Amino acid sequence: MPSLDRRRFLRDAAATTALVSAGGLAATSATPAHAAPTAAASAPATRRAGAVSFRWWGTAGWRVDIRDRTVLVDPYLSRIDTGLFTGPFNPAAGLTVRTDVIDPRVDRAATVLVTHTHWDHFMDVPYIAGRTGARVFGTLTAYHLGLAYGMPSTQLSPVKGGEVLDFGDHTIEVVGSLHSRNPSYSVAFPGVRVSPPPRPATIADLPEGDTLGYLLRVDGGPSVYFTGASDVAERNLTGLAPDVAMVAMQSATTTGDYLPRLLAGLDYPKVVVPVHWDNFETELRNPPPVAPADRVRLDDMIAAVRRISPRSRVLVPEYETAYHF
């Protein structure tokens, strides 16, 4: 008889009594084609509903409000045109930060978590950190790129995986991860920065720079795992067992058994949220735009999650909608 995992038992027991909600309404009403059936039981009276909210900003970006503290994950709002979705792709596209788009959405931030330093994850981070005073966590490459942008070293915290950072009412565990591979079994803009380079000017000046995942645990709230790319070092996931996983969609089939390894490593989360499937070079407006080929990949991903982890709910998010787990 298999042994009983206490963490998983407690997590699953709590999750069966809770609803994933968007603005106080069942999230299934917002995405009926993709969300799995809602659990029948209502939330317990002791649950502090609304204390923690999660808003998707497209790509792998999130705004998380934990009472009076805001955590941002890969905040990319400028959504510049590089030709990635319309062709031809232009690696010399300039890094034009759209302050008119960022400022209304980023009124505050205490912490910024960077999974890797490609432009669609890192480009807006130096401006946001300068505007809010947020502390930026990321790889050593993110640290050196931050210095290249003129950020003070006291605002930059390099991490590499294994760190557990205590912020009082929540903790953030850093997890070593991997970037997805393209059809040529390579990575776009590979490389790291071991010293501050010249200030970046084009998207090619922002390399992948190694990849991280982050586990956010909120006291009296959910535990949520954030990915920024579709590969996984599953041995690094042992014991994390999050309630919710924000899972980047795979864009090529060169990474073997990506979803089976990821979901098993995370102990089959109760809620799986696909991310990084939208056309992130368009305006941030619902319904999120998706390229035809990516629509097929998204539908295939949803079907695969339901097959691999039938107890997991699948929630396909909309932009800037407040979700509570």
XYZ file of C-alpha atoms in Angstrom:
325
model
C 0.000 0.000 0.000
C 1.504 3.390 -0.926
C 2.453 5.666 1.927
C 0.254 8.686 2.673
C 1.834 12.044 1.845
C 0.598 14.386 4.591
C 1.256 17.573 2.599
C -0.660 16.262 -0.387
C -3.502 14.973 1.807
C -3.959 18.339 3.516
C -3.655 20.215 0.237
C -6.210 18.053 -1.564
C -8.636 18.098 1.341
C -8.559 21.895 1.496
C -8.810 22.323 -2.265
C -11.962 20.214 -2.544
C -13.812 22.805 -0.451
C -12.627 25.879 -2.322
C -13.754 27.582 -5.522
C -11.467 29.257 -8.002
C -13.169 32.584 -8.482
C -12.802 35.602 -10.711
C -14.060 38.794 -9.142
C -16.222 36.749 -6.793
C -17.792 34.678 -9.611
C -16.920 31.116 -10.533
C -14.091 31.250 -13.053
C -15.822 28.662 -15.207
C -18.343 31.323 -16.203
C -15.585 33.393 -17.752
C -13.989 30.550 -19.729
C -16.649 27.863 -20.210
C -14.866 26.204 -23.126
C -11.707 25.512 -21.179
C -12.392 25.406 -17.445
C -13.166 22.100 -15.787
C -16.372 21.710 -13.702
C -16.393 23.608 -10.422
C -16.293 21.651 -7.178
C -19.741 21.247 -5.665
C -18.909 22.357 -2.134
C -18.876 26.033 -1.221
C -15.934 27.830 0.366
C -15.723 27.465 4.144
C -16.701 30.457 6.272
C -13.170 30.744 7.678
C -11.594 31.256 4.243
C -10.250 34.807 3.835
C -11.720 35.319 0.381
C -10.163 38.112 -1.602
C -7.089 38.491 0.586
C -4.886 37.319 -2.298
C -5.603 38.035 -5.957
C -3.825 36.949 -9.136
C -4.096 38.948 -12.365
C -2.603 37.693 -15.625
C -0.764 40.263 -17.743
C -0.196 38.003 -20.725
C 2.855 35.921 -21.642
C 4.079 34.595 -18.241
C 3.353 37.866 -16.429
C 1.356 38.157 -13.213
C 0.378 40.744 -10.645
C -0.206 39.176 -7.223
C -1.727 41.331 -4.483
C -1.229 39.905 -1.002
C -3.229 42.300 1.140
C -1.124 45.511 1.045
C 1.880 43.995 -0.751
C 2.260 43.452 -4.505
C 4.455 40.804 -6.133
C 5.044 40.893 -9.888
C 6.194 37.913 -11.944
C 7.771 38.565 -15.385
C 5.847 41.824 -15.846
C 5.872 42.539 -19.591
C 3.305 45.126 -20.632
C 4.932 47.010 -23.516
C 4.144 44.142 -25.940
C 6.245 45.622 -28.744
C 6.074 44.402 -32.346
C 9.058 42.218 -33.279
C 7.395 40.408 -36.169
C 7.318 37.205 -34.134
C 3.636 36.589 -34.915
C 3.367 38.309 -38.299
C 6.852 37.776 -39.762
C 9.568 38.338 -40.475
C 10.990 38.192 -36.962
C 13.344 41.104 -36.280
C 16.028 40.413 -33.627
C 17.161 44.040 -33.980
C 13.801 45.378 -32.758
C 14.378 48.203 -30.302
C 13.478 47.998 -26.616
C 10.721 50.618 -26.500
C 9.201 50.682 -23.015
C 5.536 51.736 -23.160
C 5.221 53.895 -20.054
C 1.681 54.881 -21.089
C 0.664 51.218 -20.773
C 2.699 50.425 -17.662
C 1.951 53.432 -15.442
C -1.840 52.920 -15.106
C -1.301 49.279 -14.141
C 1.731 49.469 -11.878
C 0.872 51.727 -8.985
C 3.042 49.760 -6.587
C 5.279 46.701 -6.311
C 7.444 45.398 -3.495
C 8.939 42.408 -5.295
C 9.614 41.484 -8.915
C 10.400 37.866 -9.784
C 12.151 37.242 -13.120
C 12.132 33.699 -14.524
C 14.611 34.541 -17.314
C 15.808 37.598 -19.188
C 14.335 37.357 -22.687
C 12.685 40.635 -23.703
C 9.120 39.367 -23.174
C 9.941 38.679 -19.513
C 12.555 41.257 -18.486
C 12.329 44.278 -20.797
C 9.967 46.337 -18.627
C 11.488 45.288 -15.297
C 14.131 48.036 -14.900
C 11.546 50.759 -15.537
C 9.038 49.167 -13.153
C 11.688 48.763 -10.463
C 12.714 52.388 -10.871
C 9.103 53.548 -10.690
C 8.151 51.501 -7.617
C 11.403 50.820 -5.768
C 10.686 47.075 -5.986
C 13.424 44.565 -5.259
C 14.209 42.416 -8.289
C 15.026 38.711 -7.922
C 16.521 36.798 -10.830
C 19.572 35.026 -12.163
C 23.073 36.452 -12.134
C 22.352 37.531 -15.709
C 19.336 39.520 -14.490
C 21.582 41.097 -11.856
C 24.177 42.218 -14.403
C 21.552 43.415 -16.868
C 19.951 45.428 -14.084
C 23.290 47.099 -13.414
C 23.602 47.813 -17.149
C 20.301 49.694 -16.946
C 21.647 51.767 -14.057
C 19.751 50.011 -11.278
C 21.483 50.162 -7.868
C 22.962 46.868 -6.713
C 21.041 47.235 -3.452
C 17.804 46.747 -5.408
C 18.969 43.586 -7.175
C 19.022 40.145 -5.553
C 20.660 37.355 -7.592
C 19.335 33.849 -6.912
C 19.951 30.474 -8.538
C 17.524 27.968 -7.030
C 17.076 26.488 -3.576
C 16.611 29.795 -1.757
C 13.536 30.194 0.476
C 12.841 33.897 0.993
C 10.689 34.964 3.952
C 8.514 38.072 3.572
C 6.479 37.673 6.736
C 3.023 36.696 5.503
C 4.389 34.802 2.511
C 7.494 32.982 1.347
C 9.018 32.597 -2.099
C 11.036 29.501 -2.939
C 13.361 29.753 -5.926
C 13.502 26.664 -8.152
C 16.155 25.914 -10.755
C 14.479 25.299 -14.092
C 15.121 25.127 -17.848
C 14.130 27.099 -20.932
C 12.155 25.450 -23.697
C 13.806 24.345 -26.929
C 12.776 25.460 -30.387
C 12.330 23.073 -33.373
C 16.104 23.185 -33.909
C 16.690 21.948 -30.348
C 18.183 25.319 -29.457
C 17.212 28.397 -27.414
C 16.500 31.833 -28.778
C 19.223 34.306 -27.775
C 21.194 31.865 -25.602
C 23.884 33.012 -23.242
C 24.552 34.510 -19.828
C 26.043 37.754 -18.578
C 28.805 37.415 -15.993
C 29.534 41.146 -15.886
C 27.509 44.251 -16.724
C 27.252 44.677 -20.524
C 26.551 47.946 -22.332
C 22.986 49.121 -21.823
C 20.735 46.833 -23.922
C 19.265 48.438 -27.045
C 17.606 45.572 -28.954
C 15.756 42.402 -28.027
C 18.845 40.385 -29.005
C 20.728 42.157 -26.196
C 18.543 40.320 -23.658
C 19.655 36.657 -23.614
C 17.885 33.798 -21.882
C 20.485 33.873 -19.098
C 19.335 30.648 -17.340
C 15.778 30.004 -16.175
C 14.070 29.825 -12.786
C 10.675 28.914 -11.369
C 9.132 30.371 -8.219
C 6.869 28.870 -5.568
C 4.796 31.439 -3.675
C 3.282 30.267 -0.383
C 0.841 32.633 1.315
C 0.003 32.251 5.012
C -3.650 31.206 5.183
C -3.773 31.186 1.385
C -2.683 29.189 -1.633
C 0.689 27.910 -2.761
C 1.305 28.743 -6.405
C 4.109 27.702 -8.756
C 5.096 30.044 -11.610
C 6.863 28.925 -14.764
C 8.230 31.166 -17.491
C 9.222 28.596 -20.121
C 8.147 25.131 -21.195
C 10.852 22.809 -19.937
C 11.365 21.331 -16.514
C 14.062 19.930 -14.240
C 11.574 17.700 -12.466
C 13.963 16.558 -9.736
C 13.999 20.145 -8.465
C 10.234 20.001 -7.900
C 10.259 17.272 -5.240
C 8.151 18.266 -2.237
C 6.803 21.524 -3.668
C 3.231 20.184 -4.173
C 1.588 23.538 -5.019
C -2.162 24.076 -5.033
C -1.933 25.943 -8.341
C 0.564 25.819 -11.225
C 0.943 28.538 -13.868
C 2.219 26.387 -16.747
C 3.835 27.754 -19.906
C 2.506 26.216 -23.103
C 4.933 24.177 -25.175
C 5.533 25.647 -28.647
C 7.643 22.780 -30.039
C 7.783 19.048 -29.436
C 11.535 18.856 -28.930
C 11.248 18.631 -25.131
C 10.168 15.108 -24.306
C 7.305 14.367 -21.891
C 7.145 17.989 -20.759
C 3.669 17.959 -19.224
C 3.828 14.437 -17.743
C 7.137 15.218 -16.031
C 6.050 18.666 -14.854
C 2.675 17.621 -13.468
C 4.096 14.525 -11.773
C 6.943 16.568 -10.296
C 4.434 19.054 -8.896
C 2.306 16.211 -7.486
C -0.621 16.974 -9.803
C -1.789 20.451 -8.705
C -5.471 21.007 -8.037
C -5.565 23.900 -10.536
C -3.505 24.236 -13.730
C -3.428 27.627 -15.469
C -1.963 27.669 -19.002
C 0.158 30.751 -19.751
C 2.433 32.007 -22.530
C -0.090 31.051 -25.230
C -1.326 34.508 -26.227
C -0.158 36.815 -29.005
C 1.831 39.139 -26.742
C 2.535 41.683 -29.462
C -1.007 43.026 -29.449
C -2.933 45.325 -27.128
C -3.763 43.955 -23.670
C -7.487 43.516 -24.263
C -9.920 40.630 -23.746
C -10.501 38.159 -25.199
C -6.777 37.394 -25.315
C -5.648 37.016 -28.927
C -4.134 33.705 -29.936
C -2.482 32.722 -33.209
C -4.216 29.862 -35.066
C -1.350 27.433 -34.520
C -1.182 28.368 -30.849
C -4.930 27.807 -30.508
C -4.365 24.211 -31.602
C -1.456 23.870 -29.160
C -3.554 25.330 -26.328
C -6.427 22.951 -26.985
C -3.975 20.043 -27.116
C -2.413 21.191 -23.833
C -5.788 21.374 -22.093
C -6.668 17.889 -23.296
C -3.275 16.567 -22.188
C -3.565 18.057 -18.694
C -7.009 16.519 -18.270
C -5.693 13.151 -19.419
C -2.506 13.210 -17.310
C -4.052 14.759 -14.202
C -7.826 14.204 -14.308
C -8.319 15.642 -10.817
C -6.821 18.982 -11.832
C -9.049 21.892 -12.840
C -7.915 23.744 -15.946
C -8.405 27.499 -15.889
C -7.614 29.487 -19.045
C -7.178 33.053 -17.783
C -8.290 36.355 -19.232
C -6.204 39.491 -18.966
C -6.318 41.532 -15.745
C -9.096 39.461 -14.194
C -8.726 38.980 -10.438
C -8.567 35.264 -9.638
C -8.723 33.933 -6.080
C -7.531 30.433 -5.261
